[in-house]
Amino acid sequence: MTPHIKPLPGSRSLISAAAMAALIGLAGCSLTPKYERPEAPVTPTWPANAQVNEPASAVPAADLPWQQFVQDKDLRELIDLGLTSNRDLRVAIANIEQARAAYRIRRADQFPALGLSASGSRSAPNAYEVLGAGSVASQYTVEIGVSAWELDFFGRVAALKDAALASYLATEEARKSTQIALVAAISNAWLQLKTDTALQALAERTLVTREQSLALTKLRFDNGTSSALDMRQAESLTANARATRAQQVRLHAQDINLLTLLVGQPLPERVIPLVPPTPKADMQRNLAQPAPSVAPPAPLPGFAALPAGLPSDLLLRRPDIRAAEQQLISANANIGAARANFFPRITLTAGLGRVSGDLDGLFGSGGQRAWSFGPSLTLPIFDWDRNQSTLDSAQAARDIAVAQYEQAIQTAFREVADALAGRATLGEQLAALQDQVAAEQDRYRLADLRYRNGVANYLDLLDAERSLFAVEQTLAQVRLAQRANEVELYKALGGGWTEPPASKAVAASPNPPTVRQ
């Protein structure tokens, strides 16, 4: 026979207190996995073929404002206009506002929302009383209360808030990446415009020279001292020069169009580089006089020297890497919210007010105090695998975010390594081409002089002219590549974003100031 055990006096109170203590303890519970930054999938040093000699007293690229990196005042003016009017940058700023609002919504879910409600009703027990034979009951109520506030015992609301915060911080970093890309794009477009302007001037000079050679060849052909083959070759080279000039005129116009798009407004006329005027062919020049020398093109805008730093610096300097990490943090927080779906969800509704049968006495002696308290608990039992699928989706999203974060690091490493390799070789290539241009210019001068004096044939002159034109074009392209490589290194190292002092506390502030354009 089982003995009957009586509960001890006050045991029910102890059980209730223990249950309440357990619930309070669970209030600080979080099911979000602990975040650990993945290891960088790159080597700790740059490749051996990269030039990593640090310039003396050089400021790290990420700490160097673009106003100091860019040495050309016209280019600085264009970049400043672009940062004001470029539409991509405006979209990035609007994305920040949108993410900030989403974060504030999630943060507000952690706190009870108070509301004021008032109602009144008049009713009669039956139709007989409505016709006037009985009394009509009246009731007026005013109440302030909390409606369906979720008690976040298992951290679901907090996890969603953390995910929204990380997404907001990711948009902040994306805005910085957009500015860095814009500064680099405007710089590269400006360099391309300056190069195409120089190449158009080269095509103009070459066309004048070949028209002059064509006229001389035609004169000799008419006098019987030159062959029809020489005549046709001179015509072919002249037509080729005209085609090249037309191509460079088109490229020059397209460069201006691209720069206008990047800046976001029409370019100031005074900053558009113009092709210098080319003198017309001198048909009366002495046949023994060599071809006139041509002044070299204006140098391209220069940029400040940059140190390469260490690969680990990219993790802290590149906004795109920081944005990818914030997306990873957001995906990690979503796992915590998905796990919390398996546990009970407790909501609370409460109110406090007054009720009266007379509107005039609602707040007077005729009214009575009224209150309500209604907690509710929802526990998932069978949901056709909905919650498990939500968790699986969140875990897959975190795996995707990890891969994207690692890919961002690898991409950054490759961009910096490419730029360093270019810095190591482009200078040497440019110096060699400058020597080659000097040699080809002297060769063309000698060939022209020998041909005009009847010592050499026309084929020697044509070969010297074609070689000079080709190597001058190559020199202009390599000079462009060298300057563009400096811009790419600045961009790859995270340069181009100057963080104002007021925005340093934005990431840590729960109510950051509004960003305005």
Short mmCIF file of C-alpha atoms in Angstrom, two decimals:
data_model
loop_
_atom_site.label_atom_id
_atom_site.label_comp_id
_atom_site.label_asym_id
_atom_site.label_seq_id
_atom_site.Cartn_x
_atom_site.Cartn_y
_atom_site.Cartn_z
CA MET A 1 0.00 0.00 0.00
CA THR A 2 1.44 3.30 -1.06
CA PRO A 3 1.60 5.81 1.78
CA HIS A 4 -0.11 9.16 1.31
CA ILE A 5 2.40 11.99 1.58
CA LYS A 6 1.05 15.40 2.47
CA PRO A 7 2.76 18.45 1.01
CA LEU A 8 4.72 20.56 3.41
CA PRO A 9 3.22 23.87 4.43
CA GLY A 10 4.21 26.61 1.93
CA SER A 11 5.52 24.12 -0.64
CA ARG A 12 3.29 25.49 -3.36
CA SER A 13 4.69 28.94 -2.80
CA LEU A 14 8.19 27.52 -3.00
CA ILE A 15 7.40 25.75 -6.28
CA SER A 16 5.90 28.92 -7.74
CA ALA A 17 8.91 30.94 -6.66
CA ALA A 18 11.27 28.36 -8.17
CA ALA A 19 9.35 28.42 -11.46
CA MET A 20 9.45 32.20 -11.55
CA ALA A 21 13.19 32.17 -10.83
CA ALA A 22 13.72 29.71 -13.67
CA LEU A 23 11.81 31.94 -16.08
CA ILE A 24 13.80 34.98 -14.99
CA GLY A 25 17.01 33.00 -15.53
CA LEU A 26 15.92 32.05 -19.01
CA ALA A 27 15.28 35.72 -19.81
CA GLY A 28 18.97 36.21 -20.41
CA CYS A 29 19.35 33.02 -22.45
CA SER A 30 20.74 33.27 -26.00
CA LEU A 31 20.72 30.46 -28.53
CA THR A 32 22.96 32.30 -31.00
CA PRO A 33 26.23 30.44 -31.72
CA LYS A 34 29.37 32.16 -30.51
CA TYR A 35 30.87 34.10 -33.41
CA GLU A 36 34.45 33.30 -34.34
CA ARG A 37 36.15 35.05 -37.23
CA PRO A 38 37.30 32.53 -39.88
CA GLU A 39 41.00 32.40 -40.56
CA ALA A 40 42.17 34.29 -43.61
CA PRO A 41 42.72 31.84 -46.50
CA VAL A 42 45.84 33.69 -47.73
CA THR A 43 49.55 33.64 -46.98
CA PRO A 44 50.89 36.06 -44.33
CA THR A 45 53.23 37.73 -46.86
CA TRP A 46 52.93 39.07 -50.38
CA PRO A 47 54.15 37.02 -53.37
CA ALA A 48 57.86 37.11 -54.12
CA ASN A 49 57.33 38.88 -57.47
CA ALA A 50 55.60 41.83 -55.78
CA GLN A 51 57.56 44.97 -55.02
CA VAL A 52 57.06 45.65 -51.32
CA ASN A 53 59.80 48.22 -50.71
CA GLU A 54 58.06 50.72 -48.46
CA PRO A 55 58.39 54.38 -49.53
CA ALA A 56 60.05 56.54 -46.91
CA SER A 57 57.63 58.37 -44.57
CA ALA A 58 54.62 57.11 -46.50
CA VAL A 59 51.16 57.13 -44.91
CA PRO A 60 49.17 53.86 -45.16
CA ALA A 61 46.70 54.00 -48.04
CA ALA A 62 43.64 53.54 -45.84
CA ASP A 63 44.72 56.53 -43.71
CA LEU A 64 45.62 58.74 -46.68
CA PRO A 65 42.73 61.00 -47.78
CA TRP A 66 42.12 61.02 -51.50
CA GLN A 67 42.69 64.78 -51.51
CA GLN A 68 46.32 64.10 -50.59
CA PHE A 69 46.71 61.06 -52.81
CA VAL A 70 45.56 62.88 -55.96
CA GLN A 71 48.11 65.47 -57.02
CA ASP A 72 46.20 67.03 -59.96
CA LYS A 73 43.85 69.89 -58.99
CA ASP A 74 41.48 69.31 -61.93
CA LEU A 75 41.09 65.66 -60.99
CA ARG A 76 40.47 66.61 -57.36
CA GLU A 77 37.71 68.93 -58.50
CA LEU A 78 36.08 66.18 -60.57
CA ILE A 79 36.23 63.69 -57.68
CA ASP A 80 34.67 66.24 -55.34
CA LEU A 81 31.84 66.81 -57.83
CA GLY A 82 31.35 63.05 -58.17
CA LEU A 83 31.07 62.54 -54.42
CA THR A 84 28.27 65.10 -54.44
CA SER A 85 26.31 64.08 -57.54
CA ASN A 86 27.06 60.45 -58.40
CA ARG A 87 23.87 58.37 -58.36
CA ASP A 88 25.49 55.12 -57.24
CA LEU A 89 26.73 56.87 -54.13
CA ARG A 90 23.26 58.28 -53.49
CA VAL A 91 21.81 54.77 -53.70
CA ALA A 92 24.43 53.55 -51.20
CA ILE A 93 23.47 56.32 -48.78
CA ALA A 94 19.76 55.50 -49.19
CA ASN A 95 20.56 51.85 -48.44
CA ILE A 96 22.10 52.98 -45.16
CA GLU A 97 18.91 54.81 -44.24
CA GLN A 98 16.82 51.75 -45.10
CA ALA A 99 19.03 49.40 -43.05
CA ARG A 100 19.07 51.85 -40.15
CA ALA A 101 15.26 51.93 -40.11
CA ALA A 102 15.09 48.11 -40.18
CA TYR A 103 17.49 47.95 -37.23
CA ARG A 104 15.40 50.42 -35.22
CA ILE A 105 12.27 48.38 -35.87
CA ARG A 106 13.94 45.23 -34.53
CA ARG A 107 15.34 47.10 -31.55
CA ALA A 108 11.88 48.47 -30.70
CA ASP A 109 10.53 44.91 -30.53
CA GLN A 110 12.52 44.39 -27.32
CA PHE A 111 10.46 46.94 -25.41
CA PRO A 112 6.74 47.11 -24.62
CA ALA A 113 4.69 49.45 -26.77
CA LEU A 114 2.26 51.57 -24.75
CA GLY A 115 -1.04 52.57 -26.28
CA LEU A 116 -4.04 54.61 -25.24
CA SER A 117 -7.54 53.41 -26.10
CA ALA A 118 -11.00 54.82 -25.42
CA SER A 119 -14.40 53.28 -26.16
CA GLY A 120 -18.05 53.88 -25.49
CA SER A 121 -21.19 51.82 -25.97
CA ARG A 122 -24.93 52.06 -25.45
CA SER A 123 -27.12 48.97 -25.43
CA ALA A 124 -30.63 47.83 -24.58
CA PRO A 125 -31.68 44.34 -23.39
CA ASN A 126 -34.49 44.01 -25.94
CA ALA A 127 -36.34 45.83 -28.65
CA TYR A 128 -39.15 46.84 -26.23
CA GLU A 129 -36.73 48.96 -24.26
CA VAL A 130 -35.30 50.45 -27.41
CA LEU A 131 -38.73 51.83 -28.26
CA GLY A 132 -38.63 53.80 -25.02
CA ALA A 133 -40.44 51.56 -22.56
CA GLY A 134 -37.21 50.54 -20.73
CA SER A 135 -33.73 51.80 -19.87
CA VAL A 136 -30.63 51.95 -22.10
CA ALA A 137 -27.29 50.88 -20.57
CA SER A 138 -24.19 53.01 -21.25
CA GLN A 139 -20.51 52.17 -20.68
CA TYR A 140 -17.44 54.33 -21.32
CA THR A 141 -13.87 53.10 -20.96
CA VAL A 142 -10.41 54.70 -21.23
CA GLU A 143 -7.29 52.54 -20.88
CA ILE A 144 -3.53 52.70 -21.31
CA GLY A 145 -1.83 49.37 -21.80
CA VAL A 146 0.64 47.01 -23.42
CA SER A 147 -0.48 44.85 -26.33
CA ALA A 148 1.16 41.51 -27.16
CA TRP A 149 4.65 42.26 -25.81
CA GLU A 150 6.88 39.22 -26.30
CA LEU A 151 8.97 38.29 -23.29
CA ASP A 152 12.25 37.35 -24.96
CA PHE A 153 13.17 34.42 -22.69
CA PHE A 154 15.07 32.55 -25.43
CA GLY A 155 16.70 35.48 -27.24
CA ARG A 156 14.68 35.39 -30.45
CA VAL A 157 13.98 39.12 -30.56
CA ALA A 158 17.53 39.98 -29.46
CA ALA A 159 18.97 37.75 -32.18
CA LEU A 160 16.83 39.45 -34.82
CA LYS A 161 17.97 42.82 -33.50
CA ASP A 162 21.62 41.75 -33.69
CA ALA A 163 21.14 40.52 -37.25
CA ALA A 164 19.56 43.84 -38.26
CA LEU A 165 22.40 45.76 -36.60
CA ALA A 166 25.03 43.75 -38.48
CA SER A 167 23.17 44.31 -41.75
CA TYR A 168 23.08 48.03 -41.04
CA LEU A 169 26.84 48.09 -40.33
CA ALA A 170 27.39 46.15 -43.56
CA THR A 171 25.59 48.87 -45.53
CA GLU A 172 27.82 51.46 -43.86
CA GLU A 173 30.87 49.57 -45.12
CA ALA A 174 29.25 49.13 -48.54
CA ARG A 175 28.87 52.89 -48.75
CA LYS A 176 32.60 53.29 -48.10
CA SER A 177 33.36 50.68 -50.77
CA THR A 178 31.18 52.59 -53.22
CA GLN A 179 33.10 55.80 -52.53
CA ILE A 180 36.45 54.03 -52.92
CA ALA A 181 35.33 52.56 -56.24
CA LEU A 182 34.03 55.95 -57.39
CA VAL A 183 37.28 57.74 -56.58
CA ALA A 184 39.21 55.08 -58.50
CA ALA A 185 36.77 55.09 -61.44
CA ILE A 186 36.92 58.87 -61.86
CA SER A 187 40.73 58.79 -61.61
CA ASN A 188 41.01 56.03 -64.22
CA ALA A 189 38.55 57.74 -66.55
CA TRP A 190 40.51 60.98 -66.23
CA LEU A 191 43.78 59.20 -66.98
CA GLN A 192 42.18 57.51 -70.01
CA LEU A 193 40.90 60.86 -71.26
CA LYS A 194 44.33 62.45 -70.92
CA THR A 195 45.93 59.49 -72.70
CA ASP A 196 43.43 59.48 -75.55
CA THR A 197 43.92 63.22 -75.90
CA ALA A 198 47.65 62.64 -76.31
CA LEU A 199 47.05 59.77 -78.73
CA GLN A 200 44.71 61.96 -80.77
CA ALA A 201 47.39 64.63 -80.94
CA LEU A 202 49.87 61.93 -82.03
CA ALA A 203 47.46 60.76 -84.73
CA GLU A 204 47.03 64.33 -85.94
CA ARG A 205 50.79 64.86 -86.18
CA THR A 206 51.26 61.51 -87.90
CA LEU A 207 48.55 62.36 -90.43
CA VAL A 208 50.22 65.69 -91.23
CA THR A 209 53.57 63.96 -91.69
CA ARG A 210 52.11 61.27 -93.94
CA GLU A 211 50.18 63.79 -96.01
CA GLN A 212 53.44 65.61 -96.51
CA SER A 213 55.20 62.38 -97.47
CA LEU A 214 52.34 61.55 -99.85
CA ALA A 215 52.67 64.93 -101.54
CA LEU A 216 56.42 64.47 -101.92
CA THR A 217 55.99 60.95 -103.28
CA LYS A 218 53.34 62.14 -105.75
CA LEU A 219 55.67 64.87 -106.94
CA ARG A 220 58.45 62.34 -107.49
CA PHE A 221 56.03 59.94 -109.17
CA ASP A 222 54.95 62.68 -111.59
CA ASN A 223 58.61 63.40 -112.33
CA GLY A 224 59.36 59.72 -112.89
CA THR A 225 61.73 59.39 -109.96
CA SER A 226 59.39 57.29 -107.79
CA SER A 227 57.54 54.08 -108.56
CA ALA A 228 53.82 53.36 -108.44
CA LEU A 229 54.49 51.00 -105.51
CA ASP A 230 55.92 53.87 -103.46
CA MET A 231 52.88 55.94 -104.40
CA ARG A 232 50.39 53.28 -103.26
CA GLN A 233 52.26 52.68 -100.00
CA ALA A 234 52.19 56.40 -99.21
CA GLU A 235 48.45 56.48 -99.92
CA SER A 236 47.86 53.45 -97.69
CA LEU A 237 49.77 54.93 -94.77
CA THR A 238 47.92 58.23 -95.11
CA ALA A 239 44.54 56.46 -95.12
CA ASN A 240 45.63 54.47 -92.05
CA ALA A 241 46.53 57.70 -90.25
CA ARG A 242 43.12 59.18 -91.08
CA ALA A 243 41.40 56.06 -89.70
CA THR A 244 43.48 56.21 -86.51
CA ARG A 245 42.66 59.88 -86.06
CA ALA A 246 38.92 59.17 -86.44
CA GLN A 247 39.21 56.39 -83.88
CA GLN A 248 40.95 58.64 -81.36
CA VAL A 249 38.37 61.41 -81.86
CA ARG A 250 35.64 58.88 -81.06
CA LEU A 251 37.48 57.56 -77.98
CA HIS A 252 38.06 61.10 -76.75
CA ALA A 253 34.33 61.84 -76.93
CA GLN A 254 33.44 58.55 -75.23
CA ASP A 255 35.89 59.27 -72.42
CA ILE A 256 34.16 62.59 -71.77
CA ASN A 257 30.78 60.84 -71.75
CA LEU A 258 31.99 58.25 -69.22
CA LEU A 259 33.51 60.90 -67.00
CA THR A 260 30.28 62.90 -67.12
CA LEU A 261 28.33 59.83 -66.00
CA LEU A 262 30.70 59.15 -63.11
CA VAL A 263 30.74 62.77 -61.96
CA GLY A 264 26.96 62.95 -62.22
CA GLN A 265 26.81 66.34 -63.93
CA PRO A 266 28.27 68.10 -66.99
CA LEU A 267 32.01 68.60 -66.78
CA PRO A 268 33.38 72.11 -66.36
CA GLU A 269 34.71 73.26 -69.72
CA ARG A 270 38.01 74.42 -68.28
CA VAL A 271 38.98 70.93 -67.05
CA ILE A 272 38.37 69.11 -70.36
CA PRO A 273 41.76 68.50 -72.02
CA LEU A 274 41.92 69.78 -75.59
CA VAL A 275 44.02 68.45 -78.45
CA PRO A 276 46.77 70.98 -79.23
CA PRO A 277 46.61 72.40 -82.76
CA THR A 278 48.76 70.62 -85.32
CA PRO A 279 50.59 72.69 -87.93
CA LYS A 280 49.66 72.00 -91.52
CA ALA A 281 52.03 70.21 -93.82
CA ASP A 282 54.77 72.40 -95.24
CA MET A 283 54.90 71.44 -98.89
CA GLN A 284 57.70 73.89 -99.62
CA ARG A 285 60.13 72.46 -97.09
CA ASN A 286 63.61 71.84 -98.43
CA LEU A 287 63.97 68.24 -99.46
CA ALA A 288 67.28 68.05 -97.64
CA GLN A 289 65.78 69.38 -94.41
CA PRO A 290 65.01 66.62 -91.88
CA ALA A 291 61.60 66.18 -90.33
CA PRO A 292 60.94 68.64 -87.50
CA SER A 293 61.17 67.35 -83.95
CA VAL A 294 57.96 67.01 -81.95
CA ALA A 295 57.55 68.06 -78.34
CA PRO A 296 56.73 65.15 -75.99
CA PRO A 297 53.14 64.95 -74.66
CA ALA A 298 52.26 66.43 -71.29
CA PRO A 299 52.85 64.00 -68.42
CA LEU A 300 49.88 62.29 -66.79
CA PRO A 301 48.74 63.34 -63.30
CA GLY A 302 50.84 61.90 -60.51
CA PHE A 303 49.83 60.31 -57.21
CA ALA A 304 51.33 60.00 -53.74
CA ALA A 305 53.60 57.06 -52.90
CA LEU A 306 51.95 54.20 -51.01
CA PRO A 307 53.30 51.48 -48.68
CA ALA A 308 51.99 47.96 -49.19
CA GLY A 309 51.71 46.96 -45.53
CA LEU A 310 50.92 43.38 -44.53
CA PRO A 311 48.12 41.14 -45.81
CA SER A 312 46.58 41.08 -42.33
CA ASP A 313 46.02 44.84 -42.57
CA LEU A 314 43.43 44.23 -45.29
CA LEU A 315 41.12 42.57 -42.75
CA LEU A 316 40.88 45.84 -40.85
CA ARG A 317 41.21 48.32 -43.72
CA ARG A 318 39.14 47.13 -46.66
CA PRO A 319 35.46 48.13 -46.28
CA ASP A 320 34.29 45.31 -48.55
CA ILE A 321 35.94 42.73 -46.26
CA ARG A 322 34.40 44.36 -43.20
CA ALA A 323 31.02 44.38 -44.95
CA ALA A 324 31.34 40.67 -45.72
CA GLU A 325 32.18 39.98 -42.08
CA GLN A 326 29.14 41.94 -40.89
CA GLN A 327 26.97 39.88 -43.22
CA LEU A 328 28.50 36.77 -41.65
CA ILE A 329 27.68 38.10 -38.16
CA SER A 330 24.11 38.76 -39.30
CA ALA A 331 23.75 35.23 -40.66
CA ASN A 332 25.14 33.85 -37.40
CA ALA A 333 22.55 35.80 -35.40
CA ASN A 334 19.74 34.50 -37.60
CA ILE A 335 20.64 30.99 -36.45
CA GLY A 336 19.89 32.03 -32.88
CA ALA A 337 16.49 33.37 -33.93
CA ALA A 338 15.75 30.14 -35.82
CA ARG A 339 16.69 28.01 -32.81
CA ALA A 340 14.41 30.05 -30.55
CA ASN A 341 11.43 29.06 -32.72
CA PHE A 342 11.55 25.59 -31.13
CA PHE A 343 10.81 26.98 -27.66
CA PRO A 344 7.67 28.53 -26.14
CA ARG A 345 6.83 32.09 -27.10
CA ILE A 346 5.32 34.10 -24.23
CA THR A 347 3.46 37.35 -24.84
CA LEU A 348 1.93 39.75 -22.39
CA THR A 349 -1.10 42.01 -22.70
CA ALA A 350 -1.99 44.36 -19.84
CA GLY A 351 -3.96 47.53 -19.28
CA LEU A 352 -4.96 50.06 -16.66
CA GLY A 353 -7.82 52.56 -16.92
CA ARG A 354 -11.22 53.69 -15.79
CA VAL A 355 -14.78 52.66 -16.65
CA SER A 356 -18.07 54.50 -16.04
CA GLY A 357 -21.67 54.39 -17.11
CA ASP A 358 -21.69 58.16 -17.48
CA LEU A 359 -19.26 59.99 -19.75
CA ASP A 360 -19.17 63.03 -17.46
CA GLY A 361 -18.23 60.91 -14.51
CA LEU A 362 -15.53 58.86 -16.23
CA PHE A 363 -12.72 60.71 -14.47
CA GLY A 364 -14.77 61.75 -11.45
CA SER A 365 -16.40 60.06 -8.53
CA GLY A 366 -18.78 58.21 -10.83
CA GLY A 367 -15.98 56.24 -12.50
CA GLN A 368 -14.23 53.12 -11.32
CA ARG A 369 -10.66 51.92 -11.78
CA ALA A 370 -10.26 48.92 -14.11
CA TRP A 371 -7.26 46.76 -15.02
CA SER A 372 -6.49 43.73 -17.14
CA PHE A 373 -3.61 41.27 -17.27
CA GLY A 374 -3.42 38.54 -19.91
CA PRO A 375 -0.23 36.52 -20.47
CA SER A 376 -0.26 33.87 -23.21
CA LEU A 377 2.06 31.02 -24.12
CA THR A 378 2.46 29.39 -27.54
CA LEU A 379 4.40 26.14 -27.82
CA PRO A 380 5.06 24.56 -31.23
CA ILE A 381 4.07 20.88 -31.28
CA PHE A 382 3.81 19.82 -34.90
CA ASP A 383 4.53 22.26 -37.74
CA TRP A 384 5.34 19.95 -40.64
CA ASP A 385 9.08 20.56 -40.21
CA ARG A 386 8.72 24.33 -40.67
CA ASN A 387 10.98 25.35 -37.79
CA GLN A 388 13.64 22.76 -38.70
CA SER A 389 13.64 23.96 -42.30
CA THR A 390 14.01 27.54 -41.09
CA LEU A 391 17.02 26.51 -39.01
CA ASP A 392 18.54 24.58 -41.92
CA SER A 393 18.11 27.64 -44.15
CA ALA A 394 19.79 29.89 -41.57
CA GLN A 395 22.74 27.51 -41.22
CA ALA A 396 23.12 27.31 -45.01
CA ALA A 397 23.03 31.12 -45.17
CA ARG A 398 25.87 31.23 -42.64
CA ASP A 399 27.93 28.80 -44.74
CA ILE A 400 27.35 31.02 -47.76
CA ALA A 401 28.40 34.08 -45.76
CA VAL A 402 31.59 32.30 -44.66
CA ALA A 403 32.48 31.47 -48.26
CA GLN A 404 31.74 35.04 -49.37
CA TYR A 405 33.87 36.44 -46.55
CA GLU A 406 36.80 34.20 -47.47
CA GLN A 407 36.37 35.04 -51.15
CA ALA A 408 36.43 38.76 -50.33
CA ILE A 409 39.77 38.27 -48.57
CA GLN A 410 41.20 36.25 -51.46
CA THR A 411 40.01 38.83 -53.99
CA ALA A 412 41.56 41.65 -51.98
CA PHE A 413 44.84 39.75 -51.67
CA ARG A 414 44.96 39.13 -55.41
CA GLU A 415 44.16 42.79 -56.26
CA VAL A 416 46.95 44.08 -54.02
CA ALA A 417 49.41 41.45 -55.29
CA ASP A 418 48.59 42.35 -58.91
CA ALA A 419 49.11 46.04 -58.22
CA LEU A 420 52.41 45.38 -56.45
CA ALA A 421 53.58 43.23 -59.35
CA GLY A 422 52.66 46.06 -61.71
CA ARG A 423 54.57 48.56 -59.62
CA ALA A 424 57.61 46.30 -59.78
CA THR A 425 57.65 45.99 -63.58
CA LEU A 426 55.81 48.91 -65.18
CA GLY A 427 58.48 51.43 -64.22
CA GLU A 428 61.18 49.34 -65.87
CA GLN A 429 58.99 48.80 -68.95
CA LEU A 430 58.28 52.52 -69.23
CA ALA A 431 61.97 53.44 -69.03
CA ALA A 432 62.83 50.92 -71.76
CA LEU A 433 60.09 52.26 -74.02
CA GLN A 434 61.28 55.83 -73.53
CA ASP A 435 64.75 54.76 -74.70
CA GLN A 436 63.17 52.97 -77.65
CA VAL A 437 61.15 56.06 -78.62
CA ALA A 438 64.28 58.20 -78.53
CA ALA A 439 66.07 55.68 -80.77
CA GLU A 440 63.13 55.42 -83.18
CA GLN A 441 62.84 59.20 -83.42
CA ASP A 442 66.49 59.48 -84.36
CA ARG A 443 66.12 56.57 -86.79
CA TYR A 444 63.15 58.26 -88.47
CA ARG A 445 65.06 61.55 -88.70
CA LEU A 446 68.01 59.82 -90.35
CA ALA A 447 65.82 57.79 -92.70
CA ASP A 448 63.91 60.92 -93.74
CA LEU A 449 67.14 62.77 -94.36
CA ARG A 450 68.64 59.90 -96.37
CA TYR A 451 65.49 59.51 -98.47
CA ARG A 452 65.28 63.22 -99.28
CA ASN A 453 68.87 63.15 -100.41
CA GLY A 454 68.36 60.01 -102.53
CA VAL A 455 70.62 57.79 -100.42
CA ALA A 456 67.90 55.42 -99.09
CA ASN A 457 64.77 54.09 -100.69
CA TYR A 458 61.23 54.86 -99.62
CA LEU A 459 60.73 51.50 -97.91
CA ASP A 460 63.35 52.41 -95.29
CA LEU A 461 61.50 55.64 -94.52
CA LEU A 462 58.11 53.90 -94.30
CA ASP A 463 59.47 51.25 -91.96
CA ALA A 464 61.02 53.88 -89.69
CA GLU A 465 57.80 55.90 -89.65
CA ARG A 466 55.61 52.89 -88.87
CA SER A 467 57.94 51.78 -86.05
CA LEU A 468 58.02 55.25 -84.50
CA PHE A 469 54.22 55.60 -84.60
CA ALA A 470 53.71 52.15 -83.05
CA VAL A 471 56.22 52.61 -80.25
CA GLU A 472 54.84 56.07 -79.39
CA GLN A 473 51.37 54.56 -79.07
CA THR A 474 52.74 51.78 -76.88
CA LEU A 475 54.56 54.31 -74.71
CA ALA A 476 51.34 56.24 -74.13
CA GLN A 477 49.48 53.04 -73.17
CA VAL A 478 52.20 51.89 -70.76
CA ARG A 479 52.35 55.34 -69.17
CA LEU A 480 48.58 55.05 -68.68
CA ALA A 481 48.95 51.54 -67.24
CA GLN A 482 51.55 52.75 -64.75
CA ARG A 483 49.37 55.59 -63.46
CA ALA A 484 46.25 53.40 -63.42
CA ASN A 485 48.19 50.79 -61.45
CA GLU A 486 48.91 53.40 -58.77
CA VAL A 487 45.19 54.11 -58.55
CA GLU A 488 44.37 50.40 -58.35
CA LEU A 489 46.92 49.90 -55.55
CA TYR A 490 45.36 52.77 -53.61
CA LYS A 491 41.92 51.25 -54.10
CA ALA A 492 43.06 47.70 -53.28
CA LEU A 493 44.64 48.85 -50.01
CA GLY A 494 41.36 50.44 -48.91
CA GLY A 495 42.22 54.04 -49.76
CA GLY A 496 39.69 56.62 -50.90
CA TRP A 497 37.47 56.80 -47.83
CA THR A 498 38.09 59.49 -45.23
CA GLU A 499 36.01 58.81 -42.14
CA PRO A 500 34.77 62.07 -40.57
CA PRO A 501 35.15 62.38 -36.79
CA ALA A 502 31.36 62.50 -36.24
CA SER A 503 30.89 59.05 -37.78
CA LYS A 504 33.40 57.16 -35.65
CA ALA A 505 30.76 56.47 -33.00
CA VAL A 506 28.05 55.49 -35.46
CA ALA A 507 28.73 51.75 -35.23
CA ALA A 508 28.60 51.70 -31.44
CA SER A 509 25.67 54.08 -30.99
CA PRO A 510 22.21 52.49 -30.53
CA ASN A 511 20.66 55.58 -32.09
CA PRO A 512 23.18 56.81 -34.68
CA PRO A 513 22.69 60.19 -36.36
CA THR A 514 20.95 60.31 -39.69
CA VAL A 515 23.23 60.32 -42.74
CA ARG A 516 22.29 62.99 -45.23
CA GLN A 517 23.62 63.68 -48.68
#
